[in-house]
mmCIF file of C-alpha atoms and ligand atoms in Angstrom:
data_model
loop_
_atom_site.group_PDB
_atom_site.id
_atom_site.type_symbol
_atom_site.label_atom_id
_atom_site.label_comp_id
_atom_site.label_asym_id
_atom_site.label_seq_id
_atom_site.Cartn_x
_atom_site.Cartn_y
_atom_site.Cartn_z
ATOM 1 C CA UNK A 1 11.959 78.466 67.120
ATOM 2 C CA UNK A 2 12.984 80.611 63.691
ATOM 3 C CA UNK A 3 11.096 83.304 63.075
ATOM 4 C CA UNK A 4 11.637 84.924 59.505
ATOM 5 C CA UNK A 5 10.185 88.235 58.749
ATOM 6 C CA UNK A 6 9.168 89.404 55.209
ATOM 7 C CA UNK A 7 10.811 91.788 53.569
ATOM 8 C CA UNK A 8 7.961 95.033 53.871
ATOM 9 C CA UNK A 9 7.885 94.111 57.666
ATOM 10 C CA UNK A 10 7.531 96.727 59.276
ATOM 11 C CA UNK A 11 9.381 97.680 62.733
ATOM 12 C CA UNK A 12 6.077 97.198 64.544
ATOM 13 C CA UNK A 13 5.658 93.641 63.428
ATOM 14 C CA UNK A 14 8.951 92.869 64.406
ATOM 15 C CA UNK A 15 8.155 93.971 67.672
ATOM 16 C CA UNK A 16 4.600 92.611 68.195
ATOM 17 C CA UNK A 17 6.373 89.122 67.172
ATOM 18 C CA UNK A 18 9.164 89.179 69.805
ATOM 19 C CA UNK A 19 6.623 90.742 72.373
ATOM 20 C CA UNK A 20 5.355 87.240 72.244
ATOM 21 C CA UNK A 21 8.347 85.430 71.826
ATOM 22 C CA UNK A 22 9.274 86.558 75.379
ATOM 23 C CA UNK A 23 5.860 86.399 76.920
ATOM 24 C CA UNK A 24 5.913 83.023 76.247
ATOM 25 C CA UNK A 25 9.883 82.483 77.607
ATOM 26 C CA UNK A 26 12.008 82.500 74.645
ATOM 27 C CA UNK A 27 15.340 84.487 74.655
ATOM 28 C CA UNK A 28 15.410 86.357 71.528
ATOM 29 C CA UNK A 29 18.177 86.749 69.257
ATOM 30 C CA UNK A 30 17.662 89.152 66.057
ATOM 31 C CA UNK A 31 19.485 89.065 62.996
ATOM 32 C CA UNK A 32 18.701 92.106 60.755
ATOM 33 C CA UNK A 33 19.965 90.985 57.047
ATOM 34 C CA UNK A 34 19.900 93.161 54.046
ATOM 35 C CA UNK A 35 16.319 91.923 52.789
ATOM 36 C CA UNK A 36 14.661 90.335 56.062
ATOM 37 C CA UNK A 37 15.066 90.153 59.901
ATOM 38 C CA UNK A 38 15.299 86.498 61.473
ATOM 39 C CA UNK A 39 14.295 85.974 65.213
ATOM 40 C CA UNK A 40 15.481 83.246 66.815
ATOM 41 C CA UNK A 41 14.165 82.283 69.811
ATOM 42 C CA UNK A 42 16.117 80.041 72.150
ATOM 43 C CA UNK A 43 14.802 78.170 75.060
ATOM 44 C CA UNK A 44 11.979 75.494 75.453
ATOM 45 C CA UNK A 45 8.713 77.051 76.204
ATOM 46 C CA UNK A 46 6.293 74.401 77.765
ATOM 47 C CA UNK A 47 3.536 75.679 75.605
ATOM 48 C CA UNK A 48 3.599 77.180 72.558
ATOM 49 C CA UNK A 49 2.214 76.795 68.905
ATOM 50 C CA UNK A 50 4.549 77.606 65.850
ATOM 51 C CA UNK A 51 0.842 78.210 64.307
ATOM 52 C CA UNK A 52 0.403 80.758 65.987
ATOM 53 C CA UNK A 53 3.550 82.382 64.807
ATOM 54 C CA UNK A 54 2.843 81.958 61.024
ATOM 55 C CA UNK A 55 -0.510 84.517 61.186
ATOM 56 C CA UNK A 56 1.056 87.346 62.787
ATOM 57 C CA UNK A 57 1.482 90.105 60.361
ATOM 58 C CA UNK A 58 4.785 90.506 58.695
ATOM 59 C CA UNK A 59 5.801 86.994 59.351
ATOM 60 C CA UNK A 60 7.233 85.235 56.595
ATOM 61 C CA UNK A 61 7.575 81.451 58.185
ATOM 62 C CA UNK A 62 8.057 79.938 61.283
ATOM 63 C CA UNK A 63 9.399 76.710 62.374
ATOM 64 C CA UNK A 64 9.711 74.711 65.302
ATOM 65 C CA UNK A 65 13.525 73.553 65.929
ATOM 66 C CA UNK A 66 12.755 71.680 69.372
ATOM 67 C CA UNK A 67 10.719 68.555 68.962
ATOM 68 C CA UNK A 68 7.121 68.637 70.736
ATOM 69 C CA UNK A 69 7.474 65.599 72.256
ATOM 70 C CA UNK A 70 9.988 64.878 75.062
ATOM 71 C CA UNK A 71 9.861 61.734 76.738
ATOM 72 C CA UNK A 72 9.105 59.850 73.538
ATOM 73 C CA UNK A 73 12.333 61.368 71.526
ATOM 74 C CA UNK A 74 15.356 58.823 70.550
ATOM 75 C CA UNK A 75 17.348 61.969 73.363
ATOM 76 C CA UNK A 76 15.639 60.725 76.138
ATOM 77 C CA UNK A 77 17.103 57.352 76.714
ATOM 78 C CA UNK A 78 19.507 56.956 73.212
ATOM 79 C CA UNK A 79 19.986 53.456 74.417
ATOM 80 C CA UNK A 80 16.794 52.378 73.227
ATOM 81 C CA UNK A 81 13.979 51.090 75.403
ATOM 82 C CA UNK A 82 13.898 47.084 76.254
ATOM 83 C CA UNK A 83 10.713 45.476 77.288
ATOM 84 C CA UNK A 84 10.669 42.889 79.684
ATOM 85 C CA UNK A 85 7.746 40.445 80.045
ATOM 86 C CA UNK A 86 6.785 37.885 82.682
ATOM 87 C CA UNK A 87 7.947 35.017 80.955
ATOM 88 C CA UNK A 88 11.989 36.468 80.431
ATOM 89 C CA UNK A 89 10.752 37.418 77.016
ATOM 90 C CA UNK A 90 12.578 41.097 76.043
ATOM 91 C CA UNK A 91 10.632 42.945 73.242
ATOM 92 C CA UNK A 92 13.380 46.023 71.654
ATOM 93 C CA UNK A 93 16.638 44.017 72.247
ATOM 94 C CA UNK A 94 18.211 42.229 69.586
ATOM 95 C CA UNK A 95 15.924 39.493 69.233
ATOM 96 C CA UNK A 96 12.875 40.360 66.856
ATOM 97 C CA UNK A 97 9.761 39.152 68.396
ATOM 98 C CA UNK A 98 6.645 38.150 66.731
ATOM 99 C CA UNK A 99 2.979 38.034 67.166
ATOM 100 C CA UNK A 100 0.793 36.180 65.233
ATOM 101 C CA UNK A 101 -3.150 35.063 65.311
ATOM 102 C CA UNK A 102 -6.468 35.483 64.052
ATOM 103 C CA UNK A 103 -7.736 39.086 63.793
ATOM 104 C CA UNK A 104 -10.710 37.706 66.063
ATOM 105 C CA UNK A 105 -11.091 35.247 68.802
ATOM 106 C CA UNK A 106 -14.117 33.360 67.535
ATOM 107 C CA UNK A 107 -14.489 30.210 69.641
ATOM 108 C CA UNK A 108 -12.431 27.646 71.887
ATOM 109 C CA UNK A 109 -11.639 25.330 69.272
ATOM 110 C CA UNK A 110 -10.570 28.385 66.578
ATOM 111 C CA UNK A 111 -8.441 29.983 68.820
ATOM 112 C CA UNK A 112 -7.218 26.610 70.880
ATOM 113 C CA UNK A 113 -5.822 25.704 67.302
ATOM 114 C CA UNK A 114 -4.573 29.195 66.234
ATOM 115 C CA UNK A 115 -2.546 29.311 69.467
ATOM 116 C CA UNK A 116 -1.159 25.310 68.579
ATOM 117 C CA UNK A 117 0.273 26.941 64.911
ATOM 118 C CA UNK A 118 1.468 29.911 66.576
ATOM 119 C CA UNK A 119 3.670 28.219 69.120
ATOM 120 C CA UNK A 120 5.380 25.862 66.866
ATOM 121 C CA UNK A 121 6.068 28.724 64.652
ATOM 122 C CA UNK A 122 8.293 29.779 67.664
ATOM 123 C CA UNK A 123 6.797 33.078 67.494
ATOM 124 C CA UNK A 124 6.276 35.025 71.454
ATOM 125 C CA UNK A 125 2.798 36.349 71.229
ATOM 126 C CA UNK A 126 -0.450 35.205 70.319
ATOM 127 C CA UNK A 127 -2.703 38.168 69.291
ATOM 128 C CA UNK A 128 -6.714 37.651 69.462
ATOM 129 C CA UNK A 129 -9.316 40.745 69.468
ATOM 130 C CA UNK A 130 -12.065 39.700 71.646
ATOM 131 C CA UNK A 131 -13.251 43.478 71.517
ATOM 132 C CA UNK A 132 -13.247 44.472 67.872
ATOM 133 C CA UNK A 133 -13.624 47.875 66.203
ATOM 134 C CA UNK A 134 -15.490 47.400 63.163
ATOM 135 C CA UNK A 135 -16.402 50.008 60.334
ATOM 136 C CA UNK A 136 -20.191 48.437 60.119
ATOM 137 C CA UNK A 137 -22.071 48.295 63.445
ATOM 138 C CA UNK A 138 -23.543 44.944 61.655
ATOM 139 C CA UNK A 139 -20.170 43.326 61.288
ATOM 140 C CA UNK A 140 -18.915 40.744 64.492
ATOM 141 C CA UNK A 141 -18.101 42.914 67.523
ATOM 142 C CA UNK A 142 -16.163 40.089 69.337
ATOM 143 C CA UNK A 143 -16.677 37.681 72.187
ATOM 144 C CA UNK A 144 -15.516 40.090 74.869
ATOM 145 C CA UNK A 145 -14.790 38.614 78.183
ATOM 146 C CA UNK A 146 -15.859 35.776 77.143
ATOM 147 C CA UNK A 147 -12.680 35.710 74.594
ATOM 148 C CA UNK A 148 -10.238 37.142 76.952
ATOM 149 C CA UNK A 149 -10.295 34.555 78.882
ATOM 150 C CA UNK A 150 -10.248 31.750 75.985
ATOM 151 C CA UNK A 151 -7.413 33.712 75.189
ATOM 152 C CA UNK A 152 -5.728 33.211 78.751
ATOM 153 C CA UNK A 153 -6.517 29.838 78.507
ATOM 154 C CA UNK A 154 -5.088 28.396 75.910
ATOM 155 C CA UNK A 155 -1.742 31.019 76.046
ATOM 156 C CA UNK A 156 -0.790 28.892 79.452
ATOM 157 C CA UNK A 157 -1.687 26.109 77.752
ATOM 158 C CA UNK A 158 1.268 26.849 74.847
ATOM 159 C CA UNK A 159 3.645 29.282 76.832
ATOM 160 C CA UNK A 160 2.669 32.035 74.541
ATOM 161 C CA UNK A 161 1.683 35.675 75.699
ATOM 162 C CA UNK A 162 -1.450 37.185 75.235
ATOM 163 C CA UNK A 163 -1.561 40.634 72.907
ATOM 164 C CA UNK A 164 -5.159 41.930 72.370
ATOM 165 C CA UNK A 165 -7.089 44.877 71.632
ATOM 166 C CA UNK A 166 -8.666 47.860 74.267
ATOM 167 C CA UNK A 167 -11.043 50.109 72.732
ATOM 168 C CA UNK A 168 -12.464 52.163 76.097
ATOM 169 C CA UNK A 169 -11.315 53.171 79.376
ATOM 170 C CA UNK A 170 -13.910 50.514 80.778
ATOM 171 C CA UNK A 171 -12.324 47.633 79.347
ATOM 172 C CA UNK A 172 -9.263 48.257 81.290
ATOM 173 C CA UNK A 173 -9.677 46.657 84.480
ATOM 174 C CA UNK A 174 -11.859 43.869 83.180
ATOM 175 C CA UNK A 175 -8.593 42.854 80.769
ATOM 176 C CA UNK A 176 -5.862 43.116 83.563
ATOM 177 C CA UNK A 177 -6.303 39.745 84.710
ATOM 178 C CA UNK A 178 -6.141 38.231 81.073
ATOM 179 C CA UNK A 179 -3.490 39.619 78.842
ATOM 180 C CA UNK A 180 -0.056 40.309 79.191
ATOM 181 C CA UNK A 181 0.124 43.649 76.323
ATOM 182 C CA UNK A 182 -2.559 46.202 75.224
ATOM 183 C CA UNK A 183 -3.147 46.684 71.837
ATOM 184 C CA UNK A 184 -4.346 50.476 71.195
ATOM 185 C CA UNK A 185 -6.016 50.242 67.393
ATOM 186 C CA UNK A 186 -5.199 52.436 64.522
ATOM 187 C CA UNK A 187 -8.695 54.171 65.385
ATOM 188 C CA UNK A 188 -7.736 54.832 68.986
ATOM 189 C CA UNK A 189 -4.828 56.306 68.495
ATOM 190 C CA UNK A 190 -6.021 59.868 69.141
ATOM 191 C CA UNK A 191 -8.737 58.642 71.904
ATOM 192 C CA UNK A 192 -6.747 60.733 74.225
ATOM 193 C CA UNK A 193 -8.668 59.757 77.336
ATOM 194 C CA UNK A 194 -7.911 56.260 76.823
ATOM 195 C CA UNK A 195 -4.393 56.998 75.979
ATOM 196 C CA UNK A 196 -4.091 58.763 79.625
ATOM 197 C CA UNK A 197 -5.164 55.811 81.367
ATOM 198 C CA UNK A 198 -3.177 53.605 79.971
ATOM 199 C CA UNK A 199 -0.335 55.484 81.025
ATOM 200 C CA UNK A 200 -1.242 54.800 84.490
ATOM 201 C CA UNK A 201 -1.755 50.639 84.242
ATOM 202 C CA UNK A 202 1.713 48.893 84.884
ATOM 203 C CA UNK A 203 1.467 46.360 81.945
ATOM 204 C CA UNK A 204 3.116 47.221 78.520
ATOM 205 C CA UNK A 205 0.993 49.098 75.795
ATOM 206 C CA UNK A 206 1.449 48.453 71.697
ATOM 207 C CA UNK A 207 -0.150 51.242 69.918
ATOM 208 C CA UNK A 208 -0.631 51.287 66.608
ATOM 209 C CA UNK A 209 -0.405 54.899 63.908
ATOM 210 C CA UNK A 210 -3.872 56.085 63.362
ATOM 211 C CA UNK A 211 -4.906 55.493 59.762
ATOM 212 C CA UNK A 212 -4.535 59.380 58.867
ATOM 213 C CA UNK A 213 -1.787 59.857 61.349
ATOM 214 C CA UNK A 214 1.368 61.654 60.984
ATOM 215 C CA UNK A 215 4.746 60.229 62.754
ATOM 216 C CA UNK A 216 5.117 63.573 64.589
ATOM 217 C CA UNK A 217 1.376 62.710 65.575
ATOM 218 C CA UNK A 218 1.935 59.203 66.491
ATOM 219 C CA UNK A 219 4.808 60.555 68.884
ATOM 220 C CA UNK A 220 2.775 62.999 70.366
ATOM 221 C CA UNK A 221 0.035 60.153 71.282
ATOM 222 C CA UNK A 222 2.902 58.085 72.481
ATOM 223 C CA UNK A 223 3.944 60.928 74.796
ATOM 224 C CA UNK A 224 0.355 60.744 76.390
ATOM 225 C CA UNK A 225 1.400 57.306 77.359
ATOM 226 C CA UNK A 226 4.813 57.908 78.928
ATOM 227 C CA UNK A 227 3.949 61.299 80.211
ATOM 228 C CA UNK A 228 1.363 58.789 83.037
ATOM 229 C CA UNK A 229 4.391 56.950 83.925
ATOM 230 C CA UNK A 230 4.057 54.200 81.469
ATOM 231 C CA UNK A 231 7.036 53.795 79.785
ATOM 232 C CA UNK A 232 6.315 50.010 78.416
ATOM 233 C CA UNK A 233 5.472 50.872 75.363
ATOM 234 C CA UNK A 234 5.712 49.885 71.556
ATOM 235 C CA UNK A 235 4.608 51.880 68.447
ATOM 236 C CA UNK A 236 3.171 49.488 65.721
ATOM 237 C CA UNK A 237 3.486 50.815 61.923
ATOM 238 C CA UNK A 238 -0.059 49.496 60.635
ATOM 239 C CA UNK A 239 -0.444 51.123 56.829
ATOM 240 C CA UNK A 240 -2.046 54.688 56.201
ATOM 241 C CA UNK A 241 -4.791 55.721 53.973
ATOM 242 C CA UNK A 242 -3.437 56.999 50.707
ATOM 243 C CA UNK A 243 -5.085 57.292 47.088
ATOM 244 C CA UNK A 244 -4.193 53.881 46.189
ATOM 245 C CA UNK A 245 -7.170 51.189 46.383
ATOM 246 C CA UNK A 246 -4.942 48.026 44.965
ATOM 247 C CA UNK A 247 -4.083 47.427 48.552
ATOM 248 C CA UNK A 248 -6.293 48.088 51.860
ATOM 249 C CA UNK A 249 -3.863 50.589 53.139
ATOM 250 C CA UNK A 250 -0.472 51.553 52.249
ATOM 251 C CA UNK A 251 2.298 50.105 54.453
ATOM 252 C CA UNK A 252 4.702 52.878 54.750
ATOM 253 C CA UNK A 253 7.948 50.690 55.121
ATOM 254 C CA UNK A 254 9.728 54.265 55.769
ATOM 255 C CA UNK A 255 7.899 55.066 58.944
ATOM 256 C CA UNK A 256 9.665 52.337 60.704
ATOM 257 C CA UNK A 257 13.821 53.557 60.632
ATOM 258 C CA UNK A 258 12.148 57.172 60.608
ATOM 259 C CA UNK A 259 10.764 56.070 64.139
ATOM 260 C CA UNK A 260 13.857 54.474 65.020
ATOM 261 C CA UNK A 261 15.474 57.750 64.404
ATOM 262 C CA UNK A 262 12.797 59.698 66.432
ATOM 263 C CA UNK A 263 12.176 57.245 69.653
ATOM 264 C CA UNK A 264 13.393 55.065 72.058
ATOM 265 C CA UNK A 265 10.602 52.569 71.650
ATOM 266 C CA UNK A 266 10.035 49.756 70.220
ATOM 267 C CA UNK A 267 8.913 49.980 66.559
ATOM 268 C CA UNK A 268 6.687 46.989 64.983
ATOM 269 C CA UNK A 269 5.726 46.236 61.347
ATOM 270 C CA UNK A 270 1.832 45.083 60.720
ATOM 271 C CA UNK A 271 1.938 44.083 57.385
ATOM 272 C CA UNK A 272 -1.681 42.162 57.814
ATOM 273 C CA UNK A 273 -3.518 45.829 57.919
ATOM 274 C CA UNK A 274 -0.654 47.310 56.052
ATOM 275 C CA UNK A 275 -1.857 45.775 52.899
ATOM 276 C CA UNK A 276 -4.527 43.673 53.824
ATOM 277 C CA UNK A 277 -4.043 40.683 50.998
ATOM 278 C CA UNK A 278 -2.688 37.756 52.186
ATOM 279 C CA UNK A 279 0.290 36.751 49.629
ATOM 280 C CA UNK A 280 1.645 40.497 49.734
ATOM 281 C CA UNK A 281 2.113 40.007 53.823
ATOM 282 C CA UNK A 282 5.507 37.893 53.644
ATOM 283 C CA UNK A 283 6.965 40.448 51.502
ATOM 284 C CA UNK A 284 5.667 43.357 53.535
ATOM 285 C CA UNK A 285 6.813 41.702 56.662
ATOM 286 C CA UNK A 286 10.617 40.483 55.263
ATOM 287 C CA UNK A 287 11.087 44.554 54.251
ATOM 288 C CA UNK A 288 9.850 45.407 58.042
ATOM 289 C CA UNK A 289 12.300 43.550 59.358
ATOM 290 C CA UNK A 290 15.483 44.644 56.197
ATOM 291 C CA UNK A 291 13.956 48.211 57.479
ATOM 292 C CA UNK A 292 14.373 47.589 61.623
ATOM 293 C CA UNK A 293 11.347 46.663 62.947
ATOM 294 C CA UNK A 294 11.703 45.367 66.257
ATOM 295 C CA UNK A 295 9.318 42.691 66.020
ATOM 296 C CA UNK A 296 5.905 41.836 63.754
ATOM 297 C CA UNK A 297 2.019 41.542 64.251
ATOM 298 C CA UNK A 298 0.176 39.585 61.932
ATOM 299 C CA UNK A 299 -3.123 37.990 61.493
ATOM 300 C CA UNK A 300 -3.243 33.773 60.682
ATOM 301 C CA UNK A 301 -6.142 31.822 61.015
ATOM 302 C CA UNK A 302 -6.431 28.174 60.851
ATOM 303 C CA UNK A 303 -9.236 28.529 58.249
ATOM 304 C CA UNK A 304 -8.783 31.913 57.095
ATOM 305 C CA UNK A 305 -11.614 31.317 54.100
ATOM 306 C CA UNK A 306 -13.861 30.988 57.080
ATOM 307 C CA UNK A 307 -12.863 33.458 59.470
ATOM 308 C CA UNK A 308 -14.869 35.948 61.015
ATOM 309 C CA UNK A 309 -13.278 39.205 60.259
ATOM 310 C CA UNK A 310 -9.762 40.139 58.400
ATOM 311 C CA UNK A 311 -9.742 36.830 56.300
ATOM 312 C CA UNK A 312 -8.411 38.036 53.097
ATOM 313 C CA UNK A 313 -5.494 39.068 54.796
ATOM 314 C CA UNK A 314 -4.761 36.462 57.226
ATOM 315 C CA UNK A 315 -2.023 33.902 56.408
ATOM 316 C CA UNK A 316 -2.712 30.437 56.261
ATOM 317 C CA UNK A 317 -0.714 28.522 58.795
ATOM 318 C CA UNK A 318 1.731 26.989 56.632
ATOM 319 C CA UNK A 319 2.225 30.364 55.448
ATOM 320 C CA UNK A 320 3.399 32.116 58.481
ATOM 321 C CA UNK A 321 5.511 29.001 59.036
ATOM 322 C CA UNK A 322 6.973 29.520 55.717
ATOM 323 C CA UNK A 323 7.467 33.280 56.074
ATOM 324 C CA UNK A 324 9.381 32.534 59.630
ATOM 325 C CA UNK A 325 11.787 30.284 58.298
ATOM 326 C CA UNK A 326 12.432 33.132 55.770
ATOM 327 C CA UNK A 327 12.816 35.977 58.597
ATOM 328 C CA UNK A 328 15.250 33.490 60.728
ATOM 329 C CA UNK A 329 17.613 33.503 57.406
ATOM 330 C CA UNK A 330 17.075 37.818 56.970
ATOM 331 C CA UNK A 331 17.695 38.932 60.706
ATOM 332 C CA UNK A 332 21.250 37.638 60.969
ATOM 333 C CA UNK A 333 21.793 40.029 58.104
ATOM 334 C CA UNK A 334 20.365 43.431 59.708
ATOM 335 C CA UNK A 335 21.891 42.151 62.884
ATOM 336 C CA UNK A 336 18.782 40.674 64.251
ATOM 337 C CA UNK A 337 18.205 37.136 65.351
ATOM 338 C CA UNK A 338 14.587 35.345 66.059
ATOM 339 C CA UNK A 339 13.442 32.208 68.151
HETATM 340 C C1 PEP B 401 -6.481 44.450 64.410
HETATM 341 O O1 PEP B 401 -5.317 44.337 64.816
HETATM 342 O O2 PEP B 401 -7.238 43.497 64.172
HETATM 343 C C2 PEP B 401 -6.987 45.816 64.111
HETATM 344 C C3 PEP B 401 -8.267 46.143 64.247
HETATM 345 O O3 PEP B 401 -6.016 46.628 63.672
HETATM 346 P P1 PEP B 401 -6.009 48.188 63.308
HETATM 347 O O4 PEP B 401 -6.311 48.914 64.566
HETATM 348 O O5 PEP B 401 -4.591 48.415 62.831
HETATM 349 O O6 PEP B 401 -7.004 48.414 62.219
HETATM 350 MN MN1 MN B 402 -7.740 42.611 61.939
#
């Protein structure tokens, strides 16, 4: 941590500052220039909060050097982390991995068809919420258990793996059985409690950036994760709420190689909630793959005019098989390859 006094500092701030700097384990090296005094502390306190830094008087600014989280940074295993599923599939290695279906399960025959035009897409995953977190208590909620296992059910019946949504600590255990990857939603990406326990289930987690969330934020709920001993894990770049309306949210394109830079995980493009209109999810997904995404959620429906929730913005499934011929001829180019 720098510390960097202001200029009328006085000797007594100085000292009340790196009073505290060593109560809380930092060695302290002091620089006294012609117009200010810099404190530098060295050493990595477990607790500490450059906040609290910034208030005390006679400080000028503070700023954290070390990063806050430490089993989530790219330092921790520069490598990169690979996940391995059941079926031999490997989600962070060179093979970009996609997961595609309706934002809802909705019945047998919807999702029996959805996981038919996901397969011969060639894509790995079939996603499906069966528990759904919806702005309006009035909107669909999902078919719950009932959907989980429709889900299960027609994944063995097309070799694909099952991706879908947890919303509460309860749901856990009753999912186990059916799905081969959590999905933590944008609006659970701070339910810390849930985070906690999913970092002590042995099946891999995708958790998506909270719709306000900062990167440094998303680590830090990441770190919640691996810091239980879960270390399957995949962050999922989802769009963020800016001032622009033209689009549902804004897909940051950026946060993916920034997260690259940061973490070992895995880093996935949404471009379905990232923009939430249909036609501008091919482009959206083509420039999360050109940017390094590891792999790609997004939302088709058979009968997208009809579906329950997320319609606008699910592809039609000609669409998605269009858009994956198009990613097969843009991986070779960043490197990548896909199925
Ligand atoms: C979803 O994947 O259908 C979903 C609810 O996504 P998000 O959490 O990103 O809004
Ligand atoms: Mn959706």
């Amino acid at each position: 941590m720098i510390v960097a006094m202001q200029g009328k500092a006085t000797e007594e701030n100085i000292q009340q500052v790196i009073e505290r700097m060593v109560e809380l384990g930092f060695n302290v090296h002091r620089t006294t220039g012609a117009s200010q005094t810099i404190l530098a502390g060295v050493g990595t306190p477990d607790h500490f909060d450059v906040a609290e830094f910034k208030v005390l008087s006679g400080v000028h600014e503070a700023y954290r050097i070390s990063s806050p989280y430490k089993l989530a940074g790219r330092s921790f295993r520069p490598e990169g982390t690979k996940i391995t599923f059941p079926n031999g599939v490997v989600v962070g290695g060179e093979q970009i991995i996609l997961m595609a279906g309706p934002c809802s399960v909705e019945s047998r025959e919807q999702i029996l068809t959805s996981a038919k035009q996901v397969a011969a897409t060639g894509a790995q995953f079939l996603r499906g919420g069966a528990y759904k977190p919806r702005s309006s208590p009035y909107s669909f909620q999902g078919m719950g258990v009932e959907g989980l296992k429709l889900l299960r059910e027609v994944s063995n019946e097309t070799g694909l793996l099952v991706i879908t949504e947890v919303m509460e600590i309860s749901q856990i255990e009753v999912m186990l059985p059916y799905i081969d990857c959590f999905q933590v939603g944008a609006r659970n990406m701070q339910n810390f409690n849930l985070l906690r326990e999913l970092g002590h289930v042995r099946k891999p987690v995708l958790m998506k950036r909270g719709i306000s969330a900062t990167i440094e934020e998303v680590l830090l709920s990441a770190e919640y994760i691996l810091s239980g001993g879960n270390y399957d894990l995949i962050l999922c770049e989802r769009g963020i709420r800016t001032y622009e309306t033209y689009t549902r949210n804004t897909m940051d394109i950026s946060a993916i190689p920034v997260l690259k830079k940061l973490t070992h995980l895995p880093v996935f493009g949404d471009p379905s909630h990232g923009v939430g209109i249909r036609d501008l999810v091919p482009p959206m997904a083509l420039a999360s793959v050109a940017a390094g995404a590891d792999g790609l959620l997004m939302e088709m429906h058979p009968n997208p005019d009809k579906a329950m929730s997320d319609g606008a913005q699910s592809l039609y499934p000609q669409q998605l098989q269009a858009l994956v011929e198009q990613l097969r001829k843009l991986a070779p180019v960043v490197g990548r390859s896909i199925a």
